[in-house]
Short mmCIF file of C-alpha atoms and ligand atoms in Angstrom, two decimals:
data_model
loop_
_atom_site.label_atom_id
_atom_site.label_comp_id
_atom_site.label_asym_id
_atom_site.label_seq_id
_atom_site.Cartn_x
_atom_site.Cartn_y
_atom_site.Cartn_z
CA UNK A 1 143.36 49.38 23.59
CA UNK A 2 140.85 51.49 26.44
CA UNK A 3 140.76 55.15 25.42
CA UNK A 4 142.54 57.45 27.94
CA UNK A 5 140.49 59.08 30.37
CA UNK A 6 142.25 62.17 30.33
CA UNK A 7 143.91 63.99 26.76
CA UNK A 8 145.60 66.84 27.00
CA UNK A 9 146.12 68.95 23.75
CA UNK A 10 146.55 72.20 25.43
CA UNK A 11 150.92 72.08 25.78
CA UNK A 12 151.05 75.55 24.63
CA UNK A 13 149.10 76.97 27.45
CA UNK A 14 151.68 74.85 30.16
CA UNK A 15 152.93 71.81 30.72
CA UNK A 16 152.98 68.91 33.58
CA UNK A 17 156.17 69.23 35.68
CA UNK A 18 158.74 65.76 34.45
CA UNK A 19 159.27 63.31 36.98
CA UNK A 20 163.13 63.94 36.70
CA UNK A 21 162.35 67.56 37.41
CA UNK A 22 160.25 67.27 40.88
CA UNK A 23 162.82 64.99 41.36
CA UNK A 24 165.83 67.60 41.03
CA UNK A 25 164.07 70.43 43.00
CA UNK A 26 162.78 68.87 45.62
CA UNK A 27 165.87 68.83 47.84
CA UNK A 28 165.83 72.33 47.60
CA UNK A 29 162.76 72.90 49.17
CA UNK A 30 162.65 69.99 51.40
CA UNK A 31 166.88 70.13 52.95
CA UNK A 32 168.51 73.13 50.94
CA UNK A 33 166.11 75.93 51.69
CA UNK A 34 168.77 78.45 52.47
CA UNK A 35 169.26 82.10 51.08
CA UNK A 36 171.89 81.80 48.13
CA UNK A 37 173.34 84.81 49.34
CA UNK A 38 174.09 83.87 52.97
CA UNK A 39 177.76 84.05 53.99
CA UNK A 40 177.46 80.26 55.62
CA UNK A 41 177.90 77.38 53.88
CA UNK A 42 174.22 76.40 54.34
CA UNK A 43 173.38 79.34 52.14
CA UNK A 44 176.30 80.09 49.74
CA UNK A 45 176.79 76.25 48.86
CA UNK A 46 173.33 77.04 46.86
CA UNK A 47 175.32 78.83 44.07
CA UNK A 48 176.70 75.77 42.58
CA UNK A 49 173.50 74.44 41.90
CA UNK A 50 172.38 77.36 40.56
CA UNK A 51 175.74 78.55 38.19
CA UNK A 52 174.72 74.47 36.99
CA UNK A 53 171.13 75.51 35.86
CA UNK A 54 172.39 78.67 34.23
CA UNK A 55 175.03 77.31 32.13
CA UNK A 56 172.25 74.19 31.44
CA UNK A 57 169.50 76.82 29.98
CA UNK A 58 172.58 78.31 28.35
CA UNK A 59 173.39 76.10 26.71
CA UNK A 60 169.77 75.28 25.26
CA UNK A 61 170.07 78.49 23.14
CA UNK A 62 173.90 78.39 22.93
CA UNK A 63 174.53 81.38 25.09
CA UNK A 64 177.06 82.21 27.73
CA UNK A 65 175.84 81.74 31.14
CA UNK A 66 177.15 85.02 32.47
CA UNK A 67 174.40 86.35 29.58
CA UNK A 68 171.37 84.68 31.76
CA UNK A 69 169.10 86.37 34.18
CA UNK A 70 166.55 84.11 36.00
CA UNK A 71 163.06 85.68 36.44
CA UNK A 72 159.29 84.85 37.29
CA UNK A 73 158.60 83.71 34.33
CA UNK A 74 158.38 84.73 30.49
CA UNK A 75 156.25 87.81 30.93
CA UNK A 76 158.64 89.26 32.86
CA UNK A 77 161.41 88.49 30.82
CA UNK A 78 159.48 90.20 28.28
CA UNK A 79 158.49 93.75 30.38
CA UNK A 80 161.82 93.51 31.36
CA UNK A 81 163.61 93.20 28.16
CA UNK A 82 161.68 96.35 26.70
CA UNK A 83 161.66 98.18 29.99
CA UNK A 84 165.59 98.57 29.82
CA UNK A 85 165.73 99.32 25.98
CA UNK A 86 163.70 102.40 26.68
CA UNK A 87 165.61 103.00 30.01
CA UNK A 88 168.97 102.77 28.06
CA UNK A 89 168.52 105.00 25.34
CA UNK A 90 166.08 107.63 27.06
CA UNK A 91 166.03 109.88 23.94
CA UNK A 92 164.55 107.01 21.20
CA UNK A 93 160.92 106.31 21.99
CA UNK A 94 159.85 104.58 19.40
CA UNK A 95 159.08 100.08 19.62
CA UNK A 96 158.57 97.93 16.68
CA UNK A 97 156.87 94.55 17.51
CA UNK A 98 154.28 92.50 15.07
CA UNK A 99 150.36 92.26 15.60
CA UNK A 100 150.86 88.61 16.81
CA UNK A 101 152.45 89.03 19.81
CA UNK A 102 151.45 87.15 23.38
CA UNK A 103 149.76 89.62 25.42
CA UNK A 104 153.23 89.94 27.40
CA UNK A 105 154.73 91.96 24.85
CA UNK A 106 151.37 93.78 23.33
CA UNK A 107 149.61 94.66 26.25
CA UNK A 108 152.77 95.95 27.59
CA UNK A 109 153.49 98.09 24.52
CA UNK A 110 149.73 99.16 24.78
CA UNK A 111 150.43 100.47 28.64
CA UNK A 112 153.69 102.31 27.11
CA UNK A 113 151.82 103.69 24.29
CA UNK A 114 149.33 105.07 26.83
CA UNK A 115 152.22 106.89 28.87
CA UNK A 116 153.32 108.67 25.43
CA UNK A 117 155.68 106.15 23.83
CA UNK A 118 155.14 105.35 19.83
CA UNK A 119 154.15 101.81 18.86
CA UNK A 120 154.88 99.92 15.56
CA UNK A 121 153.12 96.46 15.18
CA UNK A 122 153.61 94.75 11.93
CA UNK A 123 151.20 92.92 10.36
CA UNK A 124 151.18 89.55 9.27
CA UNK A 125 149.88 87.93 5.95
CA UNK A 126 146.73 85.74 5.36
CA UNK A 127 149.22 82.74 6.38
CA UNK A 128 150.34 84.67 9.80
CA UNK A 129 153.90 85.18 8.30
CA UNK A 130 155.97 88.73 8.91
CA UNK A 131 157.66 90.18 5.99
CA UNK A 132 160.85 91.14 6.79
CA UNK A 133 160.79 94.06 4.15
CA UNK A 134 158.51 95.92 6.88
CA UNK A 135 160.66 96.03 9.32
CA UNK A 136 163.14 98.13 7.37
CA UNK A 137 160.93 100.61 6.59
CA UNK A 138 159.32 100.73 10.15
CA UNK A 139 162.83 101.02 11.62
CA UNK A 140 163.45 105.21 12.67
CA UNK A 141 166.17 107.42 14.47
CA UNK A 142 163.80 106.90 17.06
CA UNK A 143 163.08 103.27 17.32
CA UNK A 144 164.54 102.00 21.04
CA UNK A 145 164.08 98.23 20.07
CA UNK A 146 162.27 96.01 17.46
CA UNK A 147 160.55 92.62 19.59
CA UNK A 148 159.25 90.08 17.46
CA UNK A 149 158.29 86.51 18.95
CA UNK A 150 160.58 83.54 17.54
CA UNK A 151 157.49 81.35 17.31
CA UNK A 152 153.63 82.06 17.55
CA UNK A 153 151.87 80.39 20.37
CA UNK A 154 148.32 80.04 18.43
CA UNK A 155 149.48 79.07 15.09
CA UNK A 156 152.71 78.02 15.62
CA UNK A 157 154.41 80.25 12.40
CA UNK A 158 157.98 80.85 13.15
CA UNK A 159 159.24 84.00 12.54
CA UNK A 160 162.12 84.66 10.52
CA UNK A 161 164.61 86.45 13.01
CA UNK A 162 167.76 85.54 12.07
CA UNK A 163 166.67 87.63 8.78
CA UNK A 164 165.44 90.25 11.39
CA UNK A 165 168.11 90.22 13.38
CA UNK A 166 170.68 91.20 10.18
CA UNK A 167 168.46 93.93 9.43
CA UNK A 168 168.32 95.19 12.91
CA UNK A 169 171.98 94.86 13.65
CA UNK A 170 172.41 96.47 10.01
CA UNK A 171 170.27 99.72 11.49
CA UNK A 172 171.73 99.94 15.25
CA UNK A 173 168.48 98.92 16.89
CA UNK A 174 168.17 96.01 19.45
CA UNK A 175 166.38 93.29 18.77
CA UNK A 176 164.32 91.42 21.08
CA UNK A 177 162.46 88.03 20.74
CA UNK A 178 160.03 86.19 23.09
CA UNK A 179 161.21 82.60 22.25
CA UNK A 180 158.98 80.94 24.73
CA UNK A 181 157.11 78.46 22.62
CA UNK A 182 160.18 77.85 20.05
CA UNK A 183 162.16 76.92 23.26
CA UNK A 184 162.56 72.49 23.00
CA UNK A 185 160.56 72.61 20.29
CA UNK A 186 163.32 73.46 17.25
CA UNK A 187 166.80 74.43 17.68
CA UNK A 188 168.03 78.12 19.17
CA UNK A 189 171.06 79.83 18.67
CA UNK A 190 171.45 83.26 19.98
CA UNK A 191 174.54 83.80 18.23
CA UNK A 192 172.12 82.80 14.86
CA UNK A 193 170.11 84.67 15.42
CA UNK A 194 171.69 87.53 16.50
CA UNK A 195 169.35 88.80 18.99
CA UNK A 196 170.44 91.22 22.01
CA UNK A 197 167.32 89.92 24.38
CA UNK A 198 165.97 86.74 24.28
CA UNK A 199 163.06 85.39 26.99
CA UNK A 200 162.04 81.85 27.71
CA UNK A 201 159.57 80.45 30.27
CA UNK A 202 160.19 77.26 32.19
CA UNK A 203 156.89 75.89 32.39
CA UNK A 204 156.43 75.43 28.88
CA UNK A 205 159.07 72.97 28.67
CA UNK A 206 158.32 70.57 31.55
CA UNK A 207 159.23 72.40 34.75
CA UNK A 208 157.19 74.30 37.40
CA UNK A 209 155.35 77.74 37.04
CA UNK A 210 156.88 80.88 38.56
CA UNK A 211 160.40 80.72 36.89
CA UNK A 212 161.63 82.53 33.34
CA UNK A 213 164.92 83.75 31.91
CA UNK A 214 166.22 86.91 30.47
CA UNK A 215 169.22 86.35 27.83
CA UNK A 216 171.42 89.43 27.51
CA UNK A 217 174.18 89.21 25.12
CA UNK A 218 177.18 90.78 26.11
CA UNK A 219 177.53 93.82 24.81
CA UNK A 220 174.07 94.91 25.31
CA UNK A 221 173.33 97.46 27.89
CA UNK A 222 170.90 96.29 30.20
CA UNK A 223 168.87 98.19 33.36
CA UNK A 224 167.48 95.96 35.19
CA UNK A 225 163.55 95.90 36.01
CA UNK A 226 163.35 94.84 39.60
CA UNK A 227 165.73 96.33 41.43
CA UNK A 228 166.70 95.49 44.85
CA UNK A 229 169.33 93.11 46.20
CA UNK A 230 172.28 92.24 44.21
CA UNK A 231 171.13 89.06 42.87
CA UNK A 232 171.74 88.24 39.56
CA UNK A 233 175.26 89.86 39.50
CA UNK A 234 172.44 93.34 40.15
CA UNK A 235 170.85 92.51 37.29
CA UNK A 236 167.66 91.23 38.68
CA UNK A 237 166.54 91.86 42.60
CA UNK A 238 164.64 89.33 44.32
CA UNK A 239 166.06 86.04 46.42
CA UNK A 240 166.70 83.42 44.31
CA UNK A 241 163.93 80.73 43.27
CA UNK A 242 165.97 77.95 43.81
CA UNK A 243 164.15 75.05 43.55
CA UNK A 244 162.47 76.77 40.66
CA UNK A 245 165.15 77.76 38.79
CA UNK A 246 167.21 74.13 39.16
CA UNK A 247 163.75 72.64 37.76
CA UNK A 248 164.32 74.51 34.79
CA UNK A 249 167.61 73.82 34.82
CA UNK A 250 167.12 70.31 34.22
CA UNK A 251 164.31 70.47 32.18
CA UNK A 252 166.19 72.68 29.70
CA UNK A 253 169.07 70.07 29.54
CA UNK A 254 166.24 67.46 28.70
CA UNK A 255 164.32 69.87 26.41
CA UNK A 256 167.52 69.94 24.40
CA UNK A 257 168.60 66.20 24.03
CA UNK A 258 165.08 65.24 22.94
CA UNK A 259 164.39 67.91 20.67
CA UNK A 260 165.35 66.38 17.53
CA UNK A 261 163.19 63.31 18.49
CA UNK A 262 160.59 64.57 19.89
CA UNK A 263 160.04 67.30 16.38
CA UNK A 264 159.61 64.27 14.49
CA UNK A 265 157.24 62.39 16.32
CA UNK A 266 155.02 65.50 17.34
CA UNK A 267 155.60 66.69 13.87
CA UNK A 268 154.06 63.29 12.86
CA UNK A 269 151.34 63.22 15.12
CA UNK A 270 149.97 66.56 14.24
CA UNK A 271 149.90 65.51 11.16
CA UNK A 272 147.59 62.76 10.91
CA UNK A 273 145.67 64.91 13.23
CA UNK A 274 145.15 67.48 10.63
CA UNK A 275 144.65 65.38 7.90
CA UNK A 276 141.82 63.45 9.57
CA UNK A 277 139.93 66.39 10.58
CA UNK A 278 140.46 68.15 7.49
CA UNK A 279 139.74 65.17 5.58
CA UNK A 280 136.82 63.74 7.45
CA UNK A 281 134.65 66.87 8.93
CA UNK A 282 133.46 69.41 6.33
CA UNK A 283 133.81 72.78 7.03
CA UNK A 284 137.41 72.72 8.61
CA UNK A 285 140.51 74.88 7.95
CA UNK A 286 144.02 75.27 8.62
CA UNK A 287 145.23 78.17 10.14
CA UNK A 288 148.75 79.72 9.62
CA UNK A 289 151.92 78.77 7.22
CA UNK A 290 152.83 74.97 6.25
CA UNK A 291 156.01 76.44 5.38
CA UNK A 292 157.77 77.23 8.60
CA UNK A 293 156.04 76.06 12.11
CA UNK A 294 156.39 74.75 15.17
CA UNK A 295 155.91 70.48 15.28
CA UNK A 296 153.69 70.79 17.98
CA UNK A 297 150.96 73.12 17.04
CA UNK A 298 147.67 72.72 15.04
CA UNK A 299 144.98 75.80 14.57
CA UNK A 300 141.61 74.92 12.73
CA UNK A 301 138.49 76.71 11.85
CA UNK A 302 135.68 74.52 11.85
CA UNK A 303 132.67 76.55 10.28
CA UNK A 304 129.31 77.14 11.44
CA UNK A 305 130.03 76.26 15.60
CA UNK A 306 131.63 78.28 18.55
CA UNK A 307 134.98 77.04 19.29
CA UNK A 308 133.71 77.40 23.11
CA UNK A 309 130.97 74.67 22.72
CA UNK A 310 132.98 72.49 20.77
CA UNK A 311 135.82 73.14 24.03
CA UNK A 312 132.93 72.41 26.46
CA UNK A 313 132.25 68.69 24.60
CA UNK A 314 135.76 67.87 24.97
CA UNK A 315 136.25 68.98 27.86
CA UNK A 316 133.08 66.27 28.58
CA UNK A 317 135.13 63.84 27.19
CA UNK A 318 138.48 64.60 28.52
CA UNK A 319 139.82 66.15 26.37
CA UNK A 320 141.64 69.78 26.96
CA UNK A 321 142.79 72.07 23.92
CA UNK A 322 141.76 75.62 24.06
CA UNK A 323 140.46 78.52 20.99
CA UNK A 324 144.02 80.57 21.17
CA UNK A 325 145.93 82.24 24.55
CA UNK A 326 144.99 80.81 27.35
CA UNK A 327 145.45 84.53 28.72
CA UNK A 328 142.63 85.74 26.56
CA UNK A 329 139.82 82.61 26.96
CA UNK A 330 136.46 83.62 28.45
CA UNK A 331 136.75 87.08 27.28
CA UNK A 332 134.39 86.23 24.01
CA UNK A 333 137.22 88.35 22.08
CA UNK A 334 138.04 86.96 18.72
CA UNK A 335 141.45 85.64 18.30
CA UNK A 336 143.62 89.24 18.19
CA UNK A 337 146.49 86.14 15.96
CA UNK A 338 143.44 85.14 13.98
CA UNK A 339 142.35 88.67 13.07
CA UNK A 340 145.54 90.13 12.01
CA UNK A 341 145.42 87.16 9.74
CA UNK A 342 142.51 88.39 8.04
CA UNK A 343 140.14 86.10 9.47
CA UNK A 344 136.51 87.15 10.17
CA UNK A 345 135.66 87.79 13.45
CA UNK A 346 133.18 84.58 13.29
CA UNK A 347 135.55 82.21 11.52
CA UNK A 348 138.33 82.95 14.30
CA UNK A 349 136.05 82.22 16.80
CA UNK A 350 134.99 78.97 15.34
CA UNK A 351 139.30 78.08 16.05
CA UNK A 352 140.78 75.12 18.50
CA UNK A 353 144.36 75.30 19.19
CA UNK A 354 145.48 71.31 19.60
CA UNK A 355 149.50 71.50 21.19
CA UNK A 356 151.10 68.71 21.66
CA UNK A 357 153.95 68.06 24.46
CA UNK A 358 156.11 65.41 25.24
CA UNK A 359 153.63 62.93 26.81
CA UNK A 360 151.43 63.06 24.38
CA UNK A 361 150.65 59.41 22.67
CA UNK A 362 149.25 57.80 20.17
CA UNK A 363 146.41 56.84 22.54
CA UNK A 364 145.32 60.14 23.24
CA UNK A 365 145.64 61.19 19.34
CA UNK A 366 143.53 57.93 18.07
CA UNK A 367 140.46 59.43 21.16
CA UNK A 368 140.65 63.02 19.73
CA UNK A 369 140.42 61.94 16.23
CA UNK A 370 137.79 59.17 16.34
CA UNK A 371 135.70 61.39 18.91
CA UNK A 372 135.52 64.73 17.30
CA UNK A 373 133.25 64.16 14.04
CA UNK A 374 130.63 63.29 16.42
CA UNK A 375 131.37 66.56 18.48
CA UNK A 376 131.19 68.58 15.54
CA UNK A 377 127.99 67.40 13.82
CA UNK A 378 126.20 67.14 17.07
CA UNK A 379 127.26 70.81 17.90
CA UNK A 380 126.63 71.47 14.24
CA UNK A 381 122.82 70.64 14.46
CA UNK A 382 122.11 72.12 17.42
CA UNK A 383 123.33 75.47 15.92
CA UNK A 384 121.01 75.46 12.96
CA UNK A 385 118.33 74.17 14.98
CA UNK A 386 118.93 77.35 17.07
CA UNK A 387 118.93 79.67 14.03
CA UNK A 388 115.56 78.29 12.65
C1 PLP B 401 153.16 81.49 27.79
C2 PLP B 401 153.79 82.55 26.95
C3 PLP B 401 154.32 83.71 27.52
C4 PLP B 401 154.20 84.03 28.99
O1 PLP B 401 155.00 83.20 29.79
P1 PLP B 401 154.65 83.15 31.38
O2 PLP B 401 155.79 82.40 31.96
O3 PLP B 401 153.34 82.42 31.49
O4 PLP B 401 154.57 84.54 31.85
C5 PLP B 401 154.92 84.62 26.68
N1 PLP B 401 155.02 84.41 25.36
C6 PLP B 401 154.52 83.31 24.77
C7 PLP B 401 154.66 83.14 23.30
C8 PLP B 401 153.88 82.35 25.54
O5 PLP B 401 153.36 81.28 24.94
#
């Protein structure tokens, strides 16, 4: 068999738009362009298609679609999500989150700390994993809302927030989680979990970039973030992304039939792509729990090299995978997952993230795996020819 030309290990970062997705928004940007909230027909026969995408992203986290806001995407879900637990209870100024949050939820608790609020992030163990125990003693009078992601994006470690949740419920304190990487990946249920915000991003599962959602459950209060029209039964100003937002739609009702599939064989294929690494180049290390993870997701340390240079080679060759965020690349920072994990500033720059999606195949593995020894010494030498 020829080896592909182009590999892409870098699904955590985004994702190509399906075929049956371009497929289900075009018409709404090519024919059905109007304003949802028009009072003609050419307008208002938009909401149909769009009540159809909410109850289908719903449903992919067993919600009601009444408790769905569309947004831009998963940060602002996120900013939005803490912005109205502050807003709601005005005299509590106190978040909880964990060390290991995307830069959606820390920055943004960095920016609030900065105009006076009080900041709690957990830390996680040598394995990335939060311990729940923590959280109950981090929980005040004054805590507005614990956010903890459902999944990690760099290590793939899923949190346990159903566990959170019963502790959070247990103390009166909303609970928010940032479920964008967990979402097609393993099962959601809301009700499970008992969370009172939960965001997602569509272009992680297989639709286009500029579209998110906000789950509210019911009885939450909720002030909304960008205010303006009415849109969103007022929850959310801003005319409707249509053709965005029926993408995801559709890619959230595929995201959920192939999940139990598609965890196996991604779960399968990450596999043999750790072992062979681990197994054939010295130096090389697993990053984050075995226990509880995402299929998709691999994060090794290979000693002695700069994940960058390594990136660069494959990049050579094709191949795309990325050392953590790709918010945070080309900033020379260490790994802020990595370091709250213990890891030396050094070995957590010597990480590669490898994601895997849906099109991934065995093709692309079989390149990365036979390819990368070579990578490795080569970069390897030069190093410690540069240090003599
Ligand atoms: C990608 C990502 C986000 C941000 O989503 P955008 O739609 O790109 O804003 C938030 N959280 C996690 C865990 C992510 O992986």
């Amino acid at each position: 068999m020829s080896k592909p030309t182009f590999c892409y290990f870098d699904n955590n970062a985004t994702t190509c738009v399906a075929p049956e997705v371009l497929d289900t928004m075009l018409p709404f940007l090519k024919d059905d362009w109007g304003n949802p909230s028009s009072a003609y027909s050419f307008g208002n026969r938009l909401t149909r298609p769009l009540d159809r995408a909410r109850s289908q992203v719903a449903e992919l986290i067993n919600a009601d679609p009444r408790e769905i806001i569309f947004t831009s995407c998963g940060t602002e879900s996120i900013n939005s999500a803490i912005h109205s637990a502050l807003v709601t209870s005005p005299d509590r100024r106190h978040i909880i989150t964990s060390s290991v949050e995307h830069s959606a939820t820390l920055k943004f608790c960095t920016h609030l700390e900065k105009l006076g609020f009080v900041i709690t992030r957990l830390p996680v163990n040598p394995d990335g994993e939060i311990d729940p125990a923590l959280l109950h003693d981090a929980i005040t009078p004054q805590t507005a809302l614990v956010s903890i992601m459902l999944a990690n994006n760099e290590t793939g470690v899923i949190f346990p927030i159903a566990e959170i949740g019963a502790i959070c419920r247990e103390r009166g304190v909303p609970l928010h989680t940032d479920a964008v990487q967990a979402a097609g990946k393993i099962p959601i249920d809301v009700k499970a979990l008992g969370v009172d915000f939960l965001s997602l991003s569509a272009h992680k599962l297989n639709a286009p970039k500029g579209v998110g959602a906000l789950y509210i459950r019911r009885q939450t209060k909720y002030c909304p973030y960008l205010i303006g029209g009415g849109q969103e039964r007022g929850r959310r100003g801003g005319t409707e992304n249509v053709a965005g937002i029926v993408a995801f739609g559709c890619a959230a009702s595929m995201a959920r039939t192939r999940q139990p599939e598609l965890a196996l064989r991604l779960a399968g294929w990450r596999d043999q792509i750790e072992h062979s690494i681990l197994s054939q180049i010295p130096g090389t290390s697993r990053n984050g729990s075995l226990a509880n993870r995402l299929p998709n997701t691999s994060s090794i340390s290979f000693e002695h090299l700069e994940a960058e240079g390594l990136l660069m080679l494959l990049d050579q060759a094709g191949i795309c995978a990325s050392s953590g965020s790709a918010c945070t690349t080309g900033s020379n920072e260490p790994s802020h997952v990595l370091t709250a994990m213990g890891r030396m500033p050094k070995v957590a720059r010597s990480s590669i993230r490898f994601s895997l999606g849906c099109y991934t195949t065995q093709a692309e593995v079989d390149h990365l795996i036979t390819i990368l020894p070579d990578l490795v010494s080569r970069l390897r030498a030069g190093c410690s020819a540069n240090e003599d």
